[in-house]
């Protein structure tokens, strides 16, 4: 199913587009007790001193060294939540998933106005979509309207149960493969020396350092040809910029990635590192087995 493959690609983007960095620092420095007492007694005359930020934990590191530390830290996570939007082949895809190291996950995806909930546990994948989601998904496979209408009647308000080895199982399981997603961070590191450090910022209240990678784009073939020629005229691809935000507190987790230009622009936020992922198996009475759809019967 094309939409499922795009979902997997989007989830991989969330981890693979990355490049980023190190660890933490102390919190804000509190004024000494004696100073606080003086402030309380003389509040109108003596303003409360502003806390000073902790030293930059990345001060002595190059962007490439920050990348190495960030990738190592993020790959050590036993679970995380990924949420954001990716555009693939002109199709907008929103995802919000919690994933753990046991390849279990739970979350939502939205494609072209349709929404589906996905759960994976014990090697089985369960998907429950609204009518708009199923129509977009099945139309992408070339199914006719009568086929789509009949199938929607079977899955309406129910969870589609997909067993290992069944169609779509491998693509969907890739979304829940935490180690596989994190492993791709190493594969997609930038070439040494191509990263620069941008201005510091915040992601959901957490101080972060940012790393930026810019690409000018490579020449790609297009459908346009010059008169009298048979070879496509190459044109530059859209320049691509990747900005990665890395936590300056605690472990140097990658907290956000923003990709502009290129073929799959988007933004993804990572959070809830190492928190339990609770996946509930839908009741059997609310599921329909994928293998039964072609037979026109429900599980």
mmCIF file of C-alpha atoms in Angstrom:
data_model
loop_
_atom_site.group_PDB
_atom_site.id
_atom_site.type_symbol
_atom_site.label_atom_id
_atom_site.label_comp_id
_atom_site.label_asym_id
_atom_site.label_seq_id
_atom_site.Cartn_x
_atom_site.Cartn_y
_atom_site.Cartn_z
ATOM 1 C CA UNK A 1 0.000 0.000 0.000
ATOM 2 C CA UNK A 2 1.621 3.222 -1.178
ATOM 3 C CA UNK A 3 0.459 5.268 1.794
ATOM 4 C CA UNK A 4 1.985 2.748 4.173
ATOM 5 C CA UNK A 5 5.322 2.952 2.432
ATOM 6 C CA UNK A 6 5.170 6.724 2.702
ATOM 7 C CA UNK A 7 4.368 6.425 6.381
ATOM 8 C CA UNK A 8 7.468 4.358 6.897
ATOM 9 C CA UNK A 9 9.528 6.830 4.899
ATOM 10 C CA UNK A 10 8.206 9.653 7.037
ATOM 11 C CA UNK A 11 9.051 7.842 10.234
ATOM 12 C CA UNK A 12 12.539 7.175 8.940
ATOM 13 C CA UNK A 13 12.904 10.848 8.035
ATOM 14 C CA UNK A 14 12.217 11.668 11.652
ATOM 15 C CA UNK A 15 15.328 9.809 12.696
ATOM 16 C CA UNK A 16 17.427 9.674 9.568
ATOM 17 C CA UNK A 17 17.371 13.245 8.396
ATOM 18 C CA UNK A 18 19.338 13.986 11.521
ATOM 19 C CA UNK A 19 22.617 15.300 12.485
ATOM 20 C CA UNK A 20 23.219 16.512 16.058
ATOM 21 C CA UNK A 21 24.728 16.682 19.477
ATOM 22 C CA UNK A 22 25.808 16.454 23.185
ATOM 23 C CA UNK A 23 24.887 16.584 26.674
ATOM 24 C CA UNK A 24 23.594 18.535 29.363
ATOM 25 C CA UNK A 25 24.348 21.134 31.874
ATOM 26 C CA UNK A 26 23.395 22.267 35.271
ATOM 27 C CA UNK A 27 20.184 24.152 35.761
ATOM 28 C CA UNK A 28 19.835 27.829 36.509
ATOM 29 C CA UNK A 29 22.064 29.020 39.342
ATOM 30 C CA UNK A 30 20.077 30.142 42.394
ATOM 31 C CA UNK A 31 21.271 33.171 44.409
ATOM 32 C CA UNK A 32 22.864 32.345 47.771
ATOM 33 C CA UNK A 33 20.604 32.180 50.817
ATOM 34 C CA UNK A 34 22.036 35.384 52.300
ATOM 35 C CA UNK A 35 21.267 37.304 49.140
ATOM 36 C CA UNK A 36 17.737 35.923 49.027
ATOM 37 C CA UNK A 37 17.182 37.043 52.632
ATOM 38 C CA UNK A 38 18.404 40.556 51.826
ATOM 39 C CA UNK A 39 16.134 40.683 48.803
ATOM 40 C CA UNK A 40 13.124 39.721 50.901
ATOM 41 C CA UNK A 41 13.869 42.414 53.507
ATOM 42 C CA UNK A 42 14.654 45.148 50.997
ATOM 43 C CA UNK A 43 12.525 44.193 48.045
ATOM 44 C CA UNK A 44 11.669 47.770 47.008
ATOM 45 C CA UNK A 45 15.358 48.756 46.979
ATOM 46 C CA UNK A 46 17.156 45.616 45.862
ATOM 47 C CA UNK A 47 15.917 43.781 42.750
ATOM 48 C CA UNK A 48 16.074 40.029 42.669
ATOM 49 C CA UNK A 49 19.193 39.052 40.717
ATOM 50 C CA UNK A 50 18.437 37.229 37.512
ATOM 51 C CA UNK A 51 19.684 33.647 37.428
ATOM 52 C CA UNK A 52 22.623 32.998 35.153
ATOM 53 C CA UNK A 53 22.468 30.296 32.498
ATOM 54 C CA UNK A 54 24.804 27.362 32.872
ATOM 55 C CA UNK A 55 27.926 27.161 30.707
ATOM 56 C CA UNK A 56 27.485 26.006 27.143
ATOM 57 C CA UNK A 57 27.926 22.190 27.220
ATOM 58 C CA UNK A 58 28.991 22.286 23.561
ATOM 59 C CA UNK A 59 31.562 25.061 23.873
ATOM 60 C CA UNK A 60 34.619 22.858 23.288
ATOM 61 C CA UNK A 61 33.071 20.623 20.627
ATOM 62 C CA UNK A 62 33.054 20.882 16.853
ATOM 63 C CA UNK A 63 29.727 20.354 15.046
ATOM 64 C CA UNK A 64 30.890 16.879 14.002
ATOM 65 C CA UNK A 65 31.732 15.963 17.609
ATOM 66 C CA UNK A 66 28.296 17.191 18.659
ATOM 67 C CA UNK A 67 26.774 14.926 16.015
ATOM 68 C CA UNK A 68 28.590 11.877 17.327
ATOM 69 C CA UNK A 69 27.443 12.474 20.895
ATOM 70 C CA UNK A 70 23.862 13.204 19.887
ATOM 71 C CA UNK A 71 23.531 10.121 17.709
ATOM 72 C CA UNK A 72 25.005 7.907 20.433
ATOM 73 C CA UNK A 73 22.656 9.337 23.065
ATOM 74 C CA UNK A 74 19.553 9.095 20.889
ATOM 75 C CA UNK A 75 20.366 5.536 19.828
ATOM 76 C CA UNK A 76 20.546 4.554 23.502
ATOM 77 C CA UNK A 77 16.860 5.393 24.056
ATOM 78 C CA UNK A 78 14.605 2.447 24.893
ATOM 79 C CA UNK A 79 11.516 4.329 23.733
ATOM 80 C CA UNK A 80 10.465 7.687 22.330
ATOM 81 C CA UNK A 81 7.617 9.628 20.821
ATOM 82 C CA UNK A 82 7.829 11.088 17.314
ATOM 83 C CA UNK A 83 5.369 13.659 16.052
ATOM 84 C CA UNK A 84 5.342 15.892 13.024
ATOM 85 C CA UNK A 85 4.600 16.369 9.348
ATOM 86 C CA UNK A 86 6.336 15.248 6.165
ATOM 87 C CA UNK A 87 5.421 15.965 2.542
ATOM 88 C CA UNK A 88 6.200 13.090 0.175
ATOM 89 C CA UNK A 89 5.414 13.236 -3.547
ATOM 90 C CA UNK A 90 3.103 16.163 -2.861
ATOM 91 C CA UNK A 91 1.150 14.212 -0.240
ATOM 92 C CA UNK A 92 0.990 15.626 3.277
ATOM 93 C CA UNK A 93 1.497 13.108 6.063
ATOM 94 C CA UNK A 94 1.129 13.771 9.807
ATOM 95 C CA UNK A 95 2.228 11.224 12.380
ATOM 96 C CA UNK A 96 2.284 10.970 16.165
ATOM 97 C CA UNK A 97 3.687 7.664 17.474
ATOM 98 C CA UNK A 98 5.167 6.276 20.666
ATOM 99 C CA UNK A 99 7.629 3.436 19.968
ATOM 100 C CA UNK A 100 9.706 1.151 22.185
ATOM 101 C CA UNK A 101 12.627 -1.249 21.773
ATOM 102 C CA UNK A 102 10.272 -4.272 21.660
ATOM 103 C CA UNK A 103 8.894 -3.002 18.325
ATOM 104 C CA UNK A 104 5.632 -2.032 19.994
ATOM 105 C CA UNK A 105 3.974 1.233 19.085
ATOM 106 C CA UNK A 106 0.764 3.177 19.270
ATOM 107 C CA UNK A 107 -0.268 6.390 17.593
ATOM 108 C CA UNK A 108 -2.049 8.262 14.836
ATOM 109 C CA UNK A 109 -1.412 9.075 11.182
ATOM 110 C CA UNK A 110 -3.221 11.511 8.912
ATOM 111 C CA UNK A 111 -3.106 11.469 5.124
ATOM 112 C CA UNK A 112 -5.039 13.826 2.844
ATOM 113 C CA UNK A 113 -7.686 14.551 5.470
ATOM 114 C CA UNK A 114 -8.062 10.921 6.555
ATOM 115 C CA UNK A 115 -7.049 9.678 9.997
ATOM 116 C CA UNK A 116 -6.044 6.241 11.264
ATOM 117 C CA UNK A 117 -4.902 4.853 14.580
ATOM 118 C CA UNK A 118 -2.177 2.216 14.554
ATOM 119 C CA UNK A 119 -1.115 -0.218 17.262
ATOM 120 C CA UNK A 120 1.520 -2.930 17.117
ATOM 121 C CA UNK A 121 2.041 -5.548 19.801
ATOM 122 C CA UNK A 122 3.065 -9.242 19.831
ATOM 123 C CA UNK A 123 4.074 -8.938 16.141
ATOM 124 C CA UNK A 124 0.505 -8.081 15.104
ATOM 125 C CA UNK A 125 -0.421 -4.709 13.654
ATOM 126 C CA UNK A 126 -3.879 -3.208 14.209
ATOM 127 C CA UNK A 127 -5.159 -0.266 12.182
ATOM 128 C CA UNK A 128 -8.433 1.599 12.546
ATOM 129 C CA UNK A 129 -9.118 4.330 10.013
ATOM 130 C CA UNK A 130 -11.968 6.649 9.201
ATOM 131 C CA UNK A 131 -13.651 6.456 5.810
ATOM 132 C CA UNK A 132 -11.506 9.218 4.299
ATOM 133 C CA UNK A 133 -8.327 7.377 5.276
ATOM 134 C CA UNK A 134 -9.432 4.063 3.791
ATOM 135 C CA UNK A 135 -10.567 5.697 0.560
ATOM 136 C CA UNK A 136 -7.225 7.461 0.082
ATOM 137 C CA UNK A 137 -5.288 4.296 0.958
ATOM 138 C CA UNK A 138 -7.255 1.939 -1.265
ATOM 139 C CA UNK A 139 -7.474 4.366 -4.180
ATOM 140 C CA UNK A 140 -3.666 4.547 -4.111
ATOM 141 C CA UNK A 141 -3.654 0.803 -4.858
ATOM 142 C CA UNK A 142 -5.858 1.257 -7.920
ATOM 143 C CA UNK A 143 -8.942 -0.347 -6.375
ATOM 144 C CA UNK A 144 -12.232 0.479 -8.077
ATOM 145 C CA UNK A 145 -14.946 2.447 -6.304
ATOM 146 C CA UNK A 146 -17.217 -0.621 -5.894
ATOM 147 C CA UNK A 147 -14.310 -2.551 -4.345
ATOM 148 C CA UNK A 148 -13.518 0.329 -2.037
ATOM 149 C CA UNK A 149 -17.153 0.720 -0.976
ATOM 150 C CA UNK A 150 -17.487 -2.992 -0.197
ATOM 151 C CA UNK A 151 -14.249 -3.078 1.790
ATOM 152 C CA UNK A 152 -15.145 0.015 3.798
ATOM 153 C CA UNK A 153 -18.383 -1.667 4.851
ATOM 154 C CA UNK A 154 -16.320 -4.520 6.330
ATOM 155 C CA UNK A 155 -13.785 -2.347 8.177
ATOM 156 C CA UNK A 156 -16.030 0.552 9.181
ATOM 157 C CA UNK A 157 -15.574 1.245 12.907
ATOM 158 C CA UNK A 158 -13.335 -1.812 13.306
ATOM 159 C CA UNK A 159 -9.645 -2.576 13.621
ATOM 160 C CA UNK A 160 -7.940 -4.225 10.663
ATOM 161 C CA UNK A 161 -5.724 -6.980 12.077
ATOM 162 C CA UNK A 162 -2.540 -7.649 10.087
ATOM 163 C CA UNK A 163 -0.481 -10.727 10.923
ATOM 164 C CA UNK A 164 3.250 -11.138 10.224
ATOM 165 C CA UNK A 165 3.827 -11.898 6.549
ATOM 166 C CA UNK A 166 0.553 -10.412 5.365
ATOM 167 C CA UNK A 167 0.407 -7.534 2.888
ATOM 168 C CA UNK A 168 1.615 -4.281 4.414
ATOM 169 C CA UNK A 169 2.971 -5.957 7.537
ATOM 170 C CA UNK A 170 6.637 -5.309 6.808
ATOM 171 C CA UNK A 171 6.103 -1.665 5.867
ATOM 172 C CA UNK A 172 4.023 -0.953 8.951
ATOM 173 C CA UNK A 173 6.342 -2.858 11.276
ATOM 174 C CA UNK A 174 9.149 -0.608 10.052
ATOM 175 C CA UNK A 175 7.388 2.320 11.701
ATOM 176 C CA UNK A 176 7.576 0.496 15.023
ATOM 177 C CA UNK A 177 11.169 -0.726 14.650
ATOM 178 C CA UNK A 178 12.864 1.656 17.069
ATOM 179 C CA UNK A 179 16.363 0.270 16.652
ATOM 180 C CA UNK A 180 16.013 0.228 12.885
ATOM 181 C CA UNK A 181 14.923 3.861 12.856
ATOM 182 C CA UNK A 182 17.729 4.930 15.158
ATOM 183 C CA UNK A 183 20.324 2.890 13.275
ATOM 184 C CA UNK A 184 19.672 5.039 10.223
ATOM 185 C CA UNK A 185 21.106 8.027 12.077
ATOM 186 C CA UNK A 186 24.597 6.661 11.445
ATOM 187 C CA UNK A 187 23.850 6.053 7.772
ATOM 188 C CA UNK A 188 22.787 9.630 7.136
ATOM 189 C CA UNK A 189 25.374 11.652 9.004
ATOM 190 C CA UNK A 190 26.646 14.645 7.113
ATOM 191 C CA UNK A 191 30.071 14.628 5.545
ATOM 192 C CA UNK A 192 32.704 15.909 8.007
ATOM 193 C CA UNK A 193 32.954 19.684 7.915
ATOM 194 C CA UNK A 194 29.570 20.308 6.284
ATOM 195 C CA UNK A 195 27.757 21.228 9.505
ATOM 196 C CA UNK A 196 27.632 24.627 11.154
ATOM 197 C CA UNK A 197 26.249 25.572 14.516
ATOM 198 C CA UNK A 198 23.294 27.921 14.475
ATOM 199 C CA UNK A 199 21.806 30.070 17.252
ATOM 200 C CA UNK A 200 20.635 28.376 20.427
ATOM 201 C CA UNK A 201 16.902 28.071 21.069
ATOM 202 C CA UNK A 202 14.224 26.062 22.881
ATOM 203 C CA UNK A 203 12.078 23.038 22.075
ATOM 204 C CA UNK A 204 9.056 22.715 24.357
ATOM 205 C CA UNK A 205 10.849 24.698 27.049
ATOM 206 C CA UNK A 206 14.138 22.765 26.858
ATOM 207 C CA UNK A 207 17.253 24.750 25.864
ATOM 208 C CA UNK A 208 18.769 23.394 22.670
ATOM 209 C CA UNK A 209 21.728 23.908 20.402
ATOM 210 C CA UNK A 210 21.087 23.811 16.672
ATOM 211 C CA UNK A 211 23.139 22.347 13.856
ATOM 212 C CA UNK A 212 22.512 23.259 10.237
ATOM 213 C CA UNK A 213 23.391 21.382 7.079
ATOM 214 C CA UNK A 214 22.830 22.976 3.690
ATOM 215 C CA UNK A 215 23.000 21.232 0.350
ATOM 216 C CA UNK A 216 23.021 23.009 -2.995
ATOM 217 C CA UNK A 217 21.192 20.156 -4.729
ATOM 218 C CA UNK A 218 22.348 17.748 -7.408
ATOM 219 C CA UNK A 219 21.311 17.781 -11.009
ATOM 220 C CA UNK A 220 18.346 15.592 -11.805
ATOM 221 C CA UNK A 221 16.666 14.639 -15.076
ATOM 222 C CA UNK A 222 13.344 16.232 -15.982
ATOM 223 C CA UNK A 223 10.687 15.645 -18.585
ATOM 224 C CA UNK A 224 11.764 18.759 -20.501
ATOM 225 C CA UNK A 225 14.000 18.259 -23.560
ATOM 226 C CA UNK A 226 15.628 20.699 -25.936
ATOM 227 C CA UNK A 227 14.325 20.722 -29.543
ATOM 228 C CA UNK A 228 16.094 18.109 -31.618
ATOM 229 C CA UNK A 229 17.471 16.217 -28.613
ATOM 230 C CA UNK A 230 16.431 12.965 -26.993
ATOM 231 C CA UNK A 231 18.210 13.392 -23.663
ATOM 232 C CA UNK A 232 16.323 15.040 -20.782
ATOM 233 C CA UNK A 233 17.680 18.432 -19.790
ATOM 234 C CA UNK A 234 19.018 18.224 -16.193
ATOM 235 C CA UNK A 235 18.016 20.914 -13.769
ATOM 236 C CA UNK A 236 19.173 21.581 -10.208
ATOM 237 C CA UNK A 237 17.161 19.959 -7.454
ATOM 238 C CA UNK A 238 15.669 22.281 -4.848
ATOM 239 C CA UNK A 239 18.306 23.237 -2.248
ATOM 240 C CA UNK A 240 17.837 21.297 0.974
ATOM 241 C CA UNK A 241 18.481 22.590 4.482
ATOM 242 C CA UNK A 242 18.323 20.423 7.580
ATOM 243 C CA UNK A 243 18.211 21.997 11.047
ATOM 244 C CA UNK A 244 18.606 19.762 14.082
ATOM 245 C CA UNK A 245 17.948 20.793 17.685
ATOM 246 C CA UNK A 246 19.866 19.020 20.448
ATOM 247 C CA UNK A 247 19.070 19.100 24.146
ATOM 248 C CA UNK A 248 21.425 21.079 26.356
ATOM 249 C CA UNK A 249 19.945 19.487 29.465
ATOM 250 C CA UNK A 250 20.325 15.866 30.529
ATOM 251 C CA UNK A 251 21.335 13.507 27.740
ATOM 252 C CA UNK A 252 22.050 15.148 24.379
ATOM 253 C CA UNK A 253 18.953 13.756 22.708
ATOM 254 C CA UNK A 254 17.893 14.989 19.302
ATOM 255 C CA UNK A 255 14.665 16.876 20.054
ATOM 256 C CA UNK A 256 13.653 18.300 16.713
ATOM 257 C CA UNK A 257 14.487 18.106 13.010
ATOM 258 C CA UNK A 258 13.296 20.510 10.340
ATOM 259 C CA UNK A 259 13.970 19.849 6.675
ATOM 260 C CA UNK A 260 13.225 22.448 4.008
ATOM 261 C CA UNK A 261 13.646 22.047 0.281
ATOM 262 C CA UNK A 262 14.551 18.677 -1.188
ATOM 263 C CA UNK A 263 12.027 15.999 -2.075
ATOM 264 C CA UNK A 264 10.556 15.352 1.406
ATOM 265 C CA UNK A 265 10.404 18.557 3.460
ATOM 266 C CA UNK A 266 8.971 18.318 6.931
ATOM 267 C CA UNK A 267 9.375 18.753 10.648
ATOM 268 C CA UNK A 268 9.578 16.109 13.358
ATOM 269 C CA UNK A 269 9.819 16.382 17.151
ATOM 270 C CA UNK A 270 11.168 13.628 19.414
ATOM 271 C CA UNK A 271 10.157 13.427 23.077
ATOM 272 C CA UNK A 272 9.200 11.083 25.950
ATOM 273 C CA UNK A 273 12.545 9.294 25.824
ATOM 274 C CA UNK A 274 12.666 6.070 27.876
ATOM 275 C CA UNK A 275 9.051 6.402 29.010
ATOM 276 C CA UNK A 276 6.829 3.265 29.023
ATOM 277 C CA UNK A 277 4.747 2.670 25.888
ATOM 278 C CA UNK A 278 1.406 1.088 26.787
ATOM 279 C CA UNK A 279 -0.181 -0.669 23.801
ATOM 280 C CA UNK A 280 -3.682 -2.081 24.284
ATOM 281 C CA UNK A 281 -4.774 -4.994 22.065
ATOM 282 C CA UNK A 282 -8.206 -4.221 20.563
ATOM 283 C CA UNK A 283 -11.005 -6.661 21.542
ATOM 284 C CA UNK A 284 -11.473 -9.522 19.070
ATOM 285 C CA UNK A 285 -15.086 -8.444 18.590
ATOM 286 C CA UNK A 286 -13.846 -5.128 17.173
ATOM 287 C CA UNK A 287 -11.315 -6.529 14.705
ATOM 288 C CA UNK A 288 -11.461 -7.865 11.175
ATOM 289 C CA UNK A 289 -8.677 -10.105 9.867
ATOM 290 C CA UNK A 290 -6.919 -8.855 6.747
ATOM 291 C CA UNK A 291 -6.970 -12.354 5.270
ATOM 292 C CA UNK A 292 -10.782 -12.361 5.391
ATOM 293 C CA UNK A 293 -11.306 -9.218 3.326
ATOM 294 C CA UNK A 294 -10.816 -10.919 0.004
ATOM 295 C CA UNK A 295 -13.353 -13.526 1.038
ATOM 296 C CA UNK A 296 -15.936 -10.900 1.907
ATOM 297 C CA UNK A 297 -16.224 -12.125 5.504
ATOM 298 C CA UNK A 298 -15.123 -10.732 8.844
ATOM 299 C CA UNK A 299 -12.990 -12.355 11.492
#
